[in-house]
CSV table of C-alpha atoms and ligand atoms in Angstrom, one decimal:
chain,number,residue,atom,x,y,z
A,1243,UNK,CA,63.8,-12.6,11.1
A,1244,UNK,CA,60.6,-9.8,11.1
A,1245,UNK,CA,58.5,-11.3,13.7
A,1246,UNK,CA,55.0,-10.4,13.2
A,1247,UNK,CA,52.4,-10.3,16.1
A,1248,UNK,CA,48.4,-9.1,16.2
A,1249,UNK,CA,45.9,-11.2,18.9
A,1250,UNK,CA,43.0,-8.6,18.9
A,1251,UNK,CA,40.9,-10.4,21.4
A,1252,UNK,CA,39.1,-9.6,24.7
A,1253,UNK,CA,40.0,-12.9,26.8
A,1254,UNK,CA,37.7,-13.2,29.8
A,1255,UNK,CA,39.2,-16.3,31.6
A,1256,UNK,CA,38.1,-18.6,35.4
A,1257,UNK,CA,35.3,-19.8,36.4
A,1258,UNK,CA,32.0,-18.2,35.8
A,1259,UNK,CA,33.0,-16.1,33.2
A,1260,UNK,CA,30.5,-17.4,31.4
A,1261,UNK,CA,28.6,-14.4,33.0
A,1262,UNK,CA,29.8,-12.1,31.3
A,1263,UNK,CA,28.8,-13.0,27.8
A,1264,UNK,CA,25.7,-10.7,27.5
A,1265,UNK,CA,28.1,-7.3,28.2
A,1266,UNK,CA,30.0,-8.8,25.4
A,1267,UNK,CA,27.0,-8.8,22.9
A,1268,UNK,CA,25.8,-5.3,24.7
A,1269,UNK,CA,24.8,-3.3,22.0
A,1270,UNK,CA,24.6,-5.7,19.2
A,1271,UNK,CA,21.2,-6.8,18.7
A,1272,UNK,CA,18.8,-8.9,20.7
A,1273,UNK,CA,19.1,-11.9,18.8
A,1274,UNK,CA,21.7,-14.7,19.6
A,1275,UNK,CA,22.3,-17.4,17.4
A,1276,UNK,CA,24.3,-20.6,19.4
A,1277,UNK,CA,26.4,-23.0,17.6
A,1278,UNK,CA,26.8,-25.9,19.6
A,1279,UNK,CA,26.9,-30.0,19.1
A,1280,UNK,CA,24.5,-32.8,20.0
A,1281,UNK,CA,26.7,-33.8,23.2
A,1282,UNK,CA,27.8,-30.2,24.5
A,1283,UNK,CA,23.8,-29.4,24.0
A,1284,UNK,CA,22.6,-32.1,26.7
A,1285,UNK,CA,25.4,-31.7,28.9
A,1286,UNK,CA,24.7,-28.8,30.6
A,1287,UNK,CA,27.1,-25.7,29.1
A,1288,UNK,CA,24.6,-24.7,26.4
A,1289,UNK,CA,21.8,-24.2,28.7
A,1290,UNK,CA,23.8,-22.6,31.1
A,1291,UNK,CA,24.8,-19.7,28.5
A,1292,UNK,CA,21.3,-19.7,26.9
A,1293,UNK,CA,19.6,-19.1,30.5
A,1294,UNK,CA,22.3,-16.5,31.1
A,1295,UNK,CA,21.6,-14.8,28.1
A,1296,UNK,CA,17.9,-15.1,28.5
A,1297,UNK,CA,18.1,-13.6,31.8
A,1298,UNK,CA,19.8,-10.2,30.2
A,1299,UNK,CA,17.1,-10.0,28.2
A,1300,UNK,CA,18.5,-11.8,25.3
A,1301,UNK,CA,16.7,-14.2,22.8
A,1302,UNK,CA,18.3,-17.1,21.8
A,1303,UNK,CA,18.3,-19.7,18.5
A,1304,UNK,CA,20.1,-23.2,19.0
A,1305,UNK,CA,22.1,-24.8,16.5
A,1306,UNK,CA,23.5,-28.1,17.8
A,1307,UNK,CA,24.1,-30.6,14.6
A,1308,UNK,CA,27.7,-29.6,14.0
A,1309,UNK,CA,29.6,-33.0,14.4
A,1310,UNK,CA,33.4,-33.8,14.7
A,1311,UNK,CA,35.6,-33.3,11.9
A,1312,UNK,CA,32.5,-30.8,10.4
A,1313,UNK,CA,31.8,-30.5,6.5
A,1314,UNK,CA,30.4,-27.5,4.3
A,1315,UNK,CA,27.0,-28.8,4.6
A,1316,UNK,CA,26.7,-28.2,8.2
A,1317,UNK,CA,27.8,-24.6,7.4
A,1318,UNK,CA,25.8,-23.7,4.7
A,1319,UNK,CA,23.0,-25.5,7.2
A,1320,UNK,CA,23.9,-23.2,10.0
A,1321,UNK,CA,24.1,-20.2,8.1
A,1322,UNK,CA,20.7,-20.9,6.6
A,1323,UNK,CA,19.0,-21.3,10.1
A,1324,UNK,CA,20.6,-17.7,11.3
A,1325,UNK,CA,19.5,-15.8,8.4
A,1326,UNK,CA,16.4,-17.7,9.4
A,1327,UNK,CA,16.1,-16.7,12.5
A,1328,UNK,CA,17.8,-13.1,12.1
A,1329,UNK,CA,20.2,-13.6,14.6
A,1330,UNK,CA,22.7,-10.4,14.6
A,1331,UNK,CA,25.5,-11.5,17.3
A,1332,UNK,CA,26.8,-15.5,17.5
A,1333,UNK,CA,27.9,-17.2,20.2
A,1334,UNK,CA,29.9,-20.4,19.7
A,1335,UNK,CA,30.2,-23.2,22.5
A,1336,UNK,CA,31.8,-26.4,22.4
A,1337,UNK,CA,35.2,-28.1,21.3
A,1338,UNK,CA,37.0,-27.0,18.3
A,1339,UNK,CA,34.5,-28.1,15.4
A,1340,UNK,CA,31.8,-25.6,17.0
A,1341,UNK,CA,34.3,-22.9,17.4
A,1342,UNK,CA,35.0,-23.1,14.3
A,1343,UNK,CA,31.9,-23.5,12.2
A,1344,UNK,CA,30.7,-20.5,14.5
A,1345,UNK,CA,33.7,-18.7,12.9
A,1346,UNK,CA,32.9,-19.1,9.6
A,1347,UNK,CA,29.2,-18.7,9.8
A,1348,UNK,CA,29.9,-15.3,11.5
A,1349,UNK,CA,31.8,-14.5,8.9
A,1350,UNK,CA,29.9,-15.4,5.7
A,1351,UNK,CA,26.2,-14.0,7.2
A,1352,UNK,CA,28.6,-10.6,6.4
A,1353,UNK,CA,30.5,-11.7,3.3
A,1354,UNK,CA,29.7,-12.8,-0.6
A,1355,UNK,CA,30.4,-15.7,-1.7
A,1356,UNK,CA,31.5,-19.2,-1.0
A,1357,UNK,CA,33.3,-21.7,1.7
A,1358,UNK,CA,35.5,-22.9,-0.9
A,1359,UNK,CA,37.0,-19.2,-2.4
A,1360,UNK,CA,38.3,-18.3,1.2
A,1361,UNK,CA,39.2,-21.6,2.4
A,1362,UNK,CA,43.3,-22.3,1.9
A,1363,UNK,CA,45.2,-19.1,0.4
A,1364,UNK,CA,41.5,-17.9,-1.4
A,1365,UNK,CA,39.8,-14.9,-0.8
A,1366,UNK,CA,40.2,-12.7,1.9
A,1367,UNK,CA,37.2,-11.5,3.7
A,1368,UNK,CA,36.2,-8.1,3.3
A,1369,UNK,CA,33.7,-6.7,5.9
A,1370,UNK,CA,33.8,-7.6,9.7
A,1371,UNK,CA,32.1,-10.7,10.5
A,1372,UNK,CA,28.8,-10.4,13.2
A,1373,UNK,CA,30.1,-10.3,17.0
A,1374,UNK,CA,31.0,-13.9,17.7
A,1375,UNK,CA,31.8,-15.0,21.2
A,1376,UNK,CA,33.7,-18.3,21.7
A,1377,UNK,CA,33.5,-20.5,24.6
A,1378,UNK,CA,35.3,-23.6,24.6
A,1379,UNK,CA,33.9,-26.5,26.9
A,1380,UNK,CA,37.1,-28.7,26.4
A,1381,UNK,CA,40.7,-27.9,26.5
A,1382,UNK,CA,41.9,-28.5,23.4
A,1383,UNK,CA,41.7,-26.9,20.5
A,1384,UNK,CA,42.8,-23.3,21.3
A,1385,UNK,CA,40.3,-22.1,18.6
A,1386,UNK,CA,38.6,-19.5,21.0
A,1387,UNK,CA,42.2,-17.5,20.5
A,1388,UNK,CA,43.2,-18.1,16.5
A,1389,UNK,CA,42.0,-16.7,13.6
A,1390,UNK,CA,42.3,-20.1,11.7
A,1391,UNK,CA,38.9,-22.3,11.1
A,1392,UNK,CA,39.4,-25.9,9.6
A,1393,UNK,CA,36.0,-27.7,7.6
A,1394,UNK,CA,36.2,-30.4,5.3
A,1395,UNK,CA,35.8,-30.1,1.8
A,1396,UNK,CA,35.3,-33.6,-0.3
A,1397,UNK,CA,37.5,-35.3,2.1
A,1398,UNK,CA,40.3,-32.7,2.8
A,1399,UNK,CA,40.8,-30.6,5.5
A,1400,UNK,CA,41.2,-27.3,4.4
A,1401,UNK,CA,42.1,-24.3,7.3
A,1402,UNK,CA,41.4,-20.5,6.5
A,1403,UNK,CA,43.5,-18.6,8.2
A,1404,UNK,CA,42.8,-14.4,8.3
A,1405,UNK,CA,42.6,-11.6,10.5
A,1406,UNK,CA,38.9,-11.3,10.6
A,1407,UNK,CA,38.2,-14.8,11.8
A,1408,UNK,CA,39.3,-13.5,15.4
A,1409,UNK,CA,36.4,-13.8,17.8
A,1410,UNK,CA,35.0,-10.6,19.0
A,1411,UNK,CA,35.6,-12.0,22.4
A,1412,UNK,CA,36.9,-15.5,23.9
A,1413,UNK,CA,35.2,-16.8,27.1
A,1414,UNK,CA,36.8,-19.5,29.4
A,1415,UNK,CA,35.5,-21.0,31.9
A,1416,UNK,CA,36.8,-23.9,33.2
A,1417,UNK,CA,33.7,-25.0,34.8
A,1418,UNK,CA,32.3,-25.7,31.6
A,1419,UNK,CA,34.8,-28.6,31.1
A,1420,UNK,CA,33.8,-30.7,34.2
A,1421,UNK,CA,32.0,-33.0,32.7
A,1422,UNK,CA,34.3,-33.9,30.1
A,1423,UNK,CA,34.7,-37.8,30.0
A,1424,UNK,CA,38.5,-39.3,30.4
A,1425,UNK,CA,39.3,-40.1,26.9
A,1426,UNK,CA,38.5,-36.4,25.7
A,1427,UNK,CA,40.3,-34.9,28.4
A,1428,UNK,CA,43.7,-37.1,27.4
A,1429,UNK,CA,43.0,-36.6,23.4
A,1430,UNK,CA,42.1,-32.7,23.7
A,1431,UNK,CA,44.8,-32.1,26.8
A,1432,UNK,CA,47.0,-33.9,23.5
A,1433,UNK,CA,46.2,-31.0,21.1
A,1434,UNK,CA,47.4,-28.8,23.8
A,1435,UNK,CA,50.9,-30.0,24.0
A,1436,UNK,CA,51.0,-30.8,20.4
A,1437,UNK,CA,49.9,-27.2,19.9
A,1438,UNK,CA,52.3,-25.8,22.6
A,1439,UNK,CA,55.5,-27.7,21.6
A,1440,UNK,CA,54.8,-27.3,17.8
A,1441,UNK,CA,54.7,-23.6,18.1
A,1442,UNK,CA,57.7,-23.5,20.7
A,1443,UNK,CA,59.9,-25.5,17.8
A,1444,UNK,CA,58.7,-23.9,15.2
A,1445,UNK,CA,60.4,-21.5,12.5
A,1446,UNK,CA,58.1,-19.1,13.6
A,1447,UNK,CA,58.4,-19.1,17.2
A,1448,UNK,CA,59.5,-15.2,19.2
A,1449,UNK,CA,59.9,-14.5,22.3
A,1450,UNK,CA,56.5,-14.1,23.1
A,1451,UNK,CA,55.0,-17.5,21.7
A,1452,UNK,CA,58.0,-18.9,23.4
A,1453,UNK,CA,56.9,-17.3,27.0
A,1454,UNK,CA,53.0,-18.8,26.5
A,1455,UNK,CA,54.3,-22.4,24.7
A,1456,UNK,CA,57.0,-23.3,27.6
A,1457,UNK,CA,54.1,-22.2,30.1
A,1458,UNK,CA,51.5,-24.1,28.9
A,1459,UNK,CA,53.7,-27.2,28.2
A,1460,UNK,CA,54.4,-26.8,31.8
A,1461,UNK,CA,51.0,-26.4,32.8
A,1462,UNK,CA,50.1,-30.3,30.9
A,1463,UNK,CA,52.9,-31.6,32.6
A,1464,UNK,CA,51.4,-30.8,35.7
A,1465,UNK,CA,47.8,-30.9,35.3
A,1466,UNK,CA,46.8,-33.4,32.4
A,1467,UNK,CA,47.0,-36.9,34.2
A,1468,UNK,CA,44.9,-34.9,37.6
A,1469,UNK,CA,42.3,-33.9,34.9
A,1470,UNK,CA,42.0,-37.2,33.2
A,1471,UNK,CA,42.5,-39.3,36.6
A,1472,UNK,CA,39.7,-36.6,38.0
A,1473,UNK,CA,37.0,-34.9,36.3
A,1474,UNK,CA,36.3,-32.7,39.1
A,1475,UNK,CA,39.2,-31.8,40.1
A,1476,UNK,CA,38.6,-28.2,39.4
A,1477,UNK,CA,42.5,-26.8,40.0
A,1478,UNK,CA,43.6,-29.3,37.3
A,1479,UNK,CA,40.3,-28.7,34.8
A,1480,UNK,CA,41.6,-24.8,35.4
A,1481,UNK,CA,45.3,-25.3,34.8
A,1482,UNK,CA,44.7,-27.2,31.8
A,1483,UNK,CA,41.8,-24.5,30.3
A,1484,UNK,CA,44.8,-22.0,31.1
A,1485,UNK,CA,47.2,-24.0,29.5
A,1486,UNK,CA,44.5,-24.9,26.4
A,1487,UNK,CA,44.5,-21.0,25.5
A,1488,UNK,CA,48.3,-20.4,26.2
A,1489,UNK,CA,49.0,-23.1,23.5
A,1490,UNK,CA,46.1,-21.5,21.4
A,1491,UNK,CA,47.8,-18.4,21.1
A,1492,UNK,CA,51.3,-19.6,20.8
A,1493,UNK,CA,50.0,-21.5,17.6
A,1494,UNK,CA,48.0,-18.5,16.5
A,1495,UNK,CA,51.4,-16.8,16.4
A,1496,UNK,CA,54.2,-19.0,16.5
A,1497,UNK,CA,52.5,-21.7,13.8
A,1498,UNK,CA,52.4,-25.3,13.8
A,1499,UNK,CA,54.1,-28.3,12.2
A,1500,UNK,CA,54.1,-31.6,10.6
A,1501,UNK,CA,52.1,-33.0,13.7
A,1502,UNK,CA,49.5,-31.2,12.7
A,1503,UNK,CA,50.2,-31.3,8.9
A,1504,UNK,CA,49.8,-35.4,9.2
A,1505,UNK,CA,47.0,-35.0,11.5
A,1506,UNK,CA,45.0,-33.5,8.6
A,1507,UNK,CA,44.3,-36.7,6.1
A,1508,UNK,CA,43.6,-39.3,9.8
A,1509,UNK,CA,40.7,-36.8,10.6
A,1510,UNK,CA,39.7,-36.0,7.1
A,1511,UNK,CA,39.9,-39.4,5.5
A,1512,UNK,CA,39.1,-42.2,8.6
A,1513,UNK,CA,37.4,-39.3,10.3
A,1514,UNK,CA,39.9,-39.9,13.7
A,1515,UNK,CA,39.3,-37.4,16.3
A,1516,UNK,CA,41.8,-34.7,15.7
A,1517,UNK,CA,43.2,-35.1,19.9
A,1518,UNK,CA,43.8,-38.5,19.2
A,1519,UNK,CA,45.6,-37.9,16.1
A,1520,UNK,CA,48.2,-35.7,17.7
A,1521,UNK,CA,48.4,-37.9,20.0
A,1522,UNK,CA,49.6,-40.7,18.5
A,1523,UNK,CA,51.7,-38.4,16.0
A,1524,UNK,CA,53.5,-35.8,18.3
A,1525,UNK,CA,56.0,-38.3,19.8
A,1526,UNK,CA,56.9,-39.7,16.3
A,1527,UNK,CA,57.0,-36.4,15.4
A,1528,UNK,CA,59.0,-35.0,18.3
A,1529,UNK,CA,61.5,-37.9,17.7
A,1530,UNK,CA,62.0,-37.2,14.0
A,1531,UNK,CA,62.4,-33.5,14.6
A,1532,UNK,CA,64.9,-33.5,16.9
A,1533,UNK,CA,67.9,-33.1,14.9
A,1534,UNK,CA,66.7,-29.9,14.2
A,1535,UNK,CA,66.3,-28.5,17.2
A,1536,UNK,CA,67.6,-30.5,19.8
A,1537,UNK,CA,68.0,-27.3,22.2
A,1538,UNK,CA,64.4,-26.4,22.1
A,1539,UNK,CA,63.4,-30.1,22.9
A,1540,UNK,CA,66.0,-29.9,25.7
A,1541,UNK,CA,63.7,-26.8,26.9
A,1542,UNK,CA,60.9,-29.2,26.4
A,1543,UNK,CA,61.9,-31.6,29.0
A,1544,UNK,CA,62.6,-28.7,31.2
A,1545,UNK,CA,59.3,-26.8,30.8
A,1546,UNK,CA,57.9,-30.6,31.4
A,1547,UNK,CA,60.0,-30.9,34.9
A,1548,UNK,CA,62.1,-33.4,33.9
A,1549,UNK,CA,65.6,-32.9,35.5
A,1550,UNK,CA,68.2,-32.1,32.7
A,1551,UNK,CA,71.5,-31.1,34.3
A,1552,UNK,CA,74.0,-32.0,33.1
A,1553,UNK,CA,72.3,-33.7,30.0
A,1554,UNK,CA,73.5,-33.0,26.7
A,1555,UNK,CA,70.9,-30.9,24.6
A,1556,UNK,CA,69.8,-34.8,22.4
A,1557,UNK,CA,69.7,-36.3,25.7
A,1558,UNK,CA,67.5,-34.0,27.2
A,1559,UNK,CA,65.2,-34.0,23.6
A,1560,UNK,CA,65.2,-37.8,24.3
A,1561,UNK,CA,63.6,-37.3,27.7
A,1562,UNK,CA,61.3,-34.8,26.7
A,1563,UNK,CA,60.2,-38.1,23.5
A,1564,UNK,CA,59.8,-40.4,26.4
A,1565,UNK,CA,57.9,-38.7,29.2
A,1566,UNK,CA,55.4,-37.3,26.3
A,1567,UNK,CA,55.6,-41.1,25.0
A,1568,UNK,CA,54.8,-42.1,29.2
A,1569,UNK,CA,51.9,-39.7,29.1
A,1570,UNK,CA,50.4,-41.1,26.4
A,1571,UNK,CA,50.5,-44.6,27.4
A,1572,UNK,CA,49.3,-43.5,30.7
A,1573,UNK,CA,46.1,-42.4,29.5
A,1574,UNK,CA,45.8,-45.4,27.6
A,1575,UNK,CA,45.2,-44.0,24.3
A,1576,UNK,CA,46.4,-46.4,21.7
A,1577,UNK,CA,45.1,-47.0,18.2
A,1578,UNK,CA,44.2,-50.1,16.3
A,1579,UNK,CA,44.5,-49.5,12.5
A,1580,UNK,CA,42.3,-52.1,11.3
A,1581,UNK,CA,38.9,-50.3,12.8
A,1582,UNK,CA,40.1,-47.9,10.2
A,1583,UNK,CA,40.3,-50.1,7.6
A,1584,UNK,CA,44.1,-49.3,7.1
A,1585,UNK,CA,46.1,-50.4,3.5
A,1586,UNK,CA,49.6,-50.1,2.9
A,1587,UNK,CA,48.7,-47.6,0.3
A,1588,UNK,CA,47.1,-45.3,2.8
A,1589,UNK,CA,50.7,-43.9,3.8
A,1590,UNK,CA,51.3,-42.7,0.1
A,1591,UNK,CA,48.1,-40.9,-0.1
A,1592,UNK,CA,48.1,-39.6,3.1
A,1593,UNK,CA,51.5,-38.4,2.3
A,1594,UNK,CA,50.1,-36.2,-0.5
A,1595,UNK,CA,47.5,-34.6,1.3
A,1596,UNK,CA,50.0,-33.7,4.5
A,1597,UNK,CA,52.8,-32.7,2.3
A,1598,UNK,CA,49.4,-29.6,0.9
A,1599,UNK,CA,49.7,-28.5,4.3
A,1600,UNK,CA,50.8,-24.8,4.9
A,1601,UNK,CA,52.2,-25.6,8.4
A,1602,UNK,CA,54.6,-27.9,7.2
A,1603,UNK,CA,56.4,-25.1,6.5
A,1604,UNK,CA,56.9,-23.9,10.1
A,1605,UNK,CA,58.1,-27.4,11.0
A,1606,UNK,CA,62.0,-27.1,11.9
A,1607,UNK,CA,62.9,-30.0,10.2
A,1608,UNK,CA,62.0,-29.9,6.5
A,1609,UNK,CA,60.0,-32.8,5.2
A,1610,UNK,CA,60.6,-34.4,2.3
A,1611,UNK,CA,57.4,-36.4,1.4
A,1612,UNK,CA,59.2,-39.6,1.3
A,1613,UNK,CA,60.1,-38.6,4.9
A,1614,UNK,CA,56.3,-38.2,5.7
A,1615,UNK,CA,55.4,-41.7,3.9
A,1616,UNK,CA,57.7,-43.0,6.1
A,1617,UNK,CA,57.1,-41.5,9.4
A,1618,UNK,CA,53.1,-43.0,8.5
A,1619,UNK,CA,54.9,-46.3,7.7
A,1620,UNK,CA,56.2,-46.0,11.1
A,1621,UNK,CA,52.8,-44.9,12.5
A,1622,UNK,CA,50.5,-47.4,10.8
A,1623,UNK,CA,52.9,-50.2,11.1
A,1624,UNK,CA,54.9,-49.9,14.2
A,1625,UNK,CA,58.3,-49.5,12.4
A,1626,UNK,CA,60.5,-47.3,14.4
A,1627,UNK,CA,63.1,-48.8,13.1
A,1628,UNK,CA,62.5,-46.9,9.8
A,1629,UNK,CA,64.0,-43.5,10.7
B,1377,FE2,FE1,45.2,-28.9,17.1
């Protein structure tokens, strides 16, 4: 199989790399627009890069209503307030739905058109979007790395994914993350290993997704429960930021799967956080897949230290189900449906909007959708005993 491979990104990562943000803008205008949300705003990283900037000589304008799960309206809004403001460069801090909405935002101030005509397989975008800087204050998402950008349109998720959304520059500094409460750290530290083992299964995966998955699922194995037992424990909060862009790049290259693909209609439609979403899904998801690939689960387990010798390849999948299973409960993250006002006849519709997915193609296992009804069946339900 051709493997393709293009990550055109300058990656500035430890602690207090934040400093180096205004050399990244050098040259671009002296006008920063910031993309941020309500909670990142007041608690602490946006002021941090704003003063930093400010002290380079750099003015700034602050944009901090983008909320979880963001819609168009927020884009259109921030786009509005930069055109405003005639910002030239954008700087994006804050979990994945900043990253993202600073994405786009760069890239329509410099394009015609609409959200909608790019978003999915639409339009590509023709000129270069304004410098954009990404600066991730969890680890999670990966977004700082990818060139894909998921917002909601009328209650569907719907990614763009082209080779212009790249950030200028990414900029990660782990001490940014310190302050991130224990719940986000085990749902976001989630999207990491989803995003690390569903790109080291996937069809798409090569040798050089595979180096960056394995490590980073190694890097969860070993850092994930320090970070959410200990906020400030720093060499945890850095092995997990390390891990977080690993796994970002391995999906950015390698693609994802049905974990993701599912993920899409519990964020979308009950509006569910998507780290907790994974969370819940991936060992479902892992269990169902691993028929397909039981050797690359049995690497799983390895990368995860779990001792395998002598294991058969299912047997060491099986571990790899369990201790991700273990890690889950030990964070405590569980879900209870009816806060989300779950019916029977969510699994059929959320069924349709998963099986729309483009990922699901990457997924080794292919999916039927009365597969995916039944693996949410399983979900909502608690019926294991269905597949
Ligand atoms: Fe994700």
């Amino acid at each position: 199989m051709v493997k393709r491979f293009y990550l055109p990104i300058r990656i500035h990562f430890g602690p207090q790399a934040t400093e180096v943000i205004p050399s990244l803008l050098a040259g671009f205008g002296k006008r920063v627009f910031i993309i941020t949300d309500p909670g990142v705003r007041s608690a602490g990283p946006v002021d941090k890069v704003a003063s930093i900037l400010s002290n380079a000589g750099l003015e700034t304008e602050i944009f901090d209503e983008v909320r979880a799960n963001p819609h168009q309206d927020t884009v259109y809004k921030a786009l509005d307030a930069l055109k405003g403001a005639g910002c030239s460069c954008v700087v994006g801090i804050g979990g994945g739905s900043a990253l993202d909405v600073g994405k786009v935002v760069a890239a329509l101030a410099t394009n015609p058109g609409s959200l909608s005509e790019y978003q999915w397989d639409g339009r590509q975008f023709e000129h270069d979007p304004l410098p954009y800087v990404a600066v991730p204050t969890t680890a999670g998402t990966g977004s700082e790395v990818t060139r894909a950008a998921v917002i909601i349109d009328r209650n569907m998720k719907k990614g763009i994914a082209q080779d212009k959304l790249f950030p200028w520059a990414a900029v990660v500094d782990p001490d940014l993350m310190r302050s991130v409460p224990p719940f986000v750290t085990a749902t976001t530290g989630m999207d990491v290993l989803s995003h690390a083992v569903e790109a080291y299964v996937g069809l798409g995966a090569s040798p050089v997704t595979d180096g960056w998955a394995f490590e980073a699922i190694r890097l969860v194995g070993k850092y994930l429960l320090r970070a959410y037992a200990n906020g400030d424990d720093m060499t945890a909060r850095e092995g997990m930021a390390l891990a977080s862009t690993l796994a970002g790049a391995a999906m950015d290259q390698g693609g994802l799967g049905v974990v993701h693909a599912m993920a899409g209609p519990l964020s979308s439609i009950y509006d569910m956080p998507h780290g907790l979403a994974n969370a819940i899904l991936l060992p479902i998801a892992m269990r169902y897949n691993l028929i397909a690939a039981p050797e690359r689960y049995a690497d799983v387990a390895l990368a995860l230290g779990i001792p395998v010798t002598g294991m058969s390849a299912r047997e060491a999948g099986l571990c790899a189900v369990r201790a991700v299973e273990d890690l889950v409960a030990q964070m405590g993250i569980s879900v209870n449906w009816q806060t989300y006002g779950y019916r029977p006849e969510d699994a059929e519709r959320f069924a349709d909007e998963a099986m729309k997915m483009f990922m699901i193609k990457n997924n080794p296992r292919k999916m039927s959708r009365q597969d995916c009804v039944v693996l949410f069946r399983a979900l909502f339900e608690g019926r294991e005993d269905l597949f």
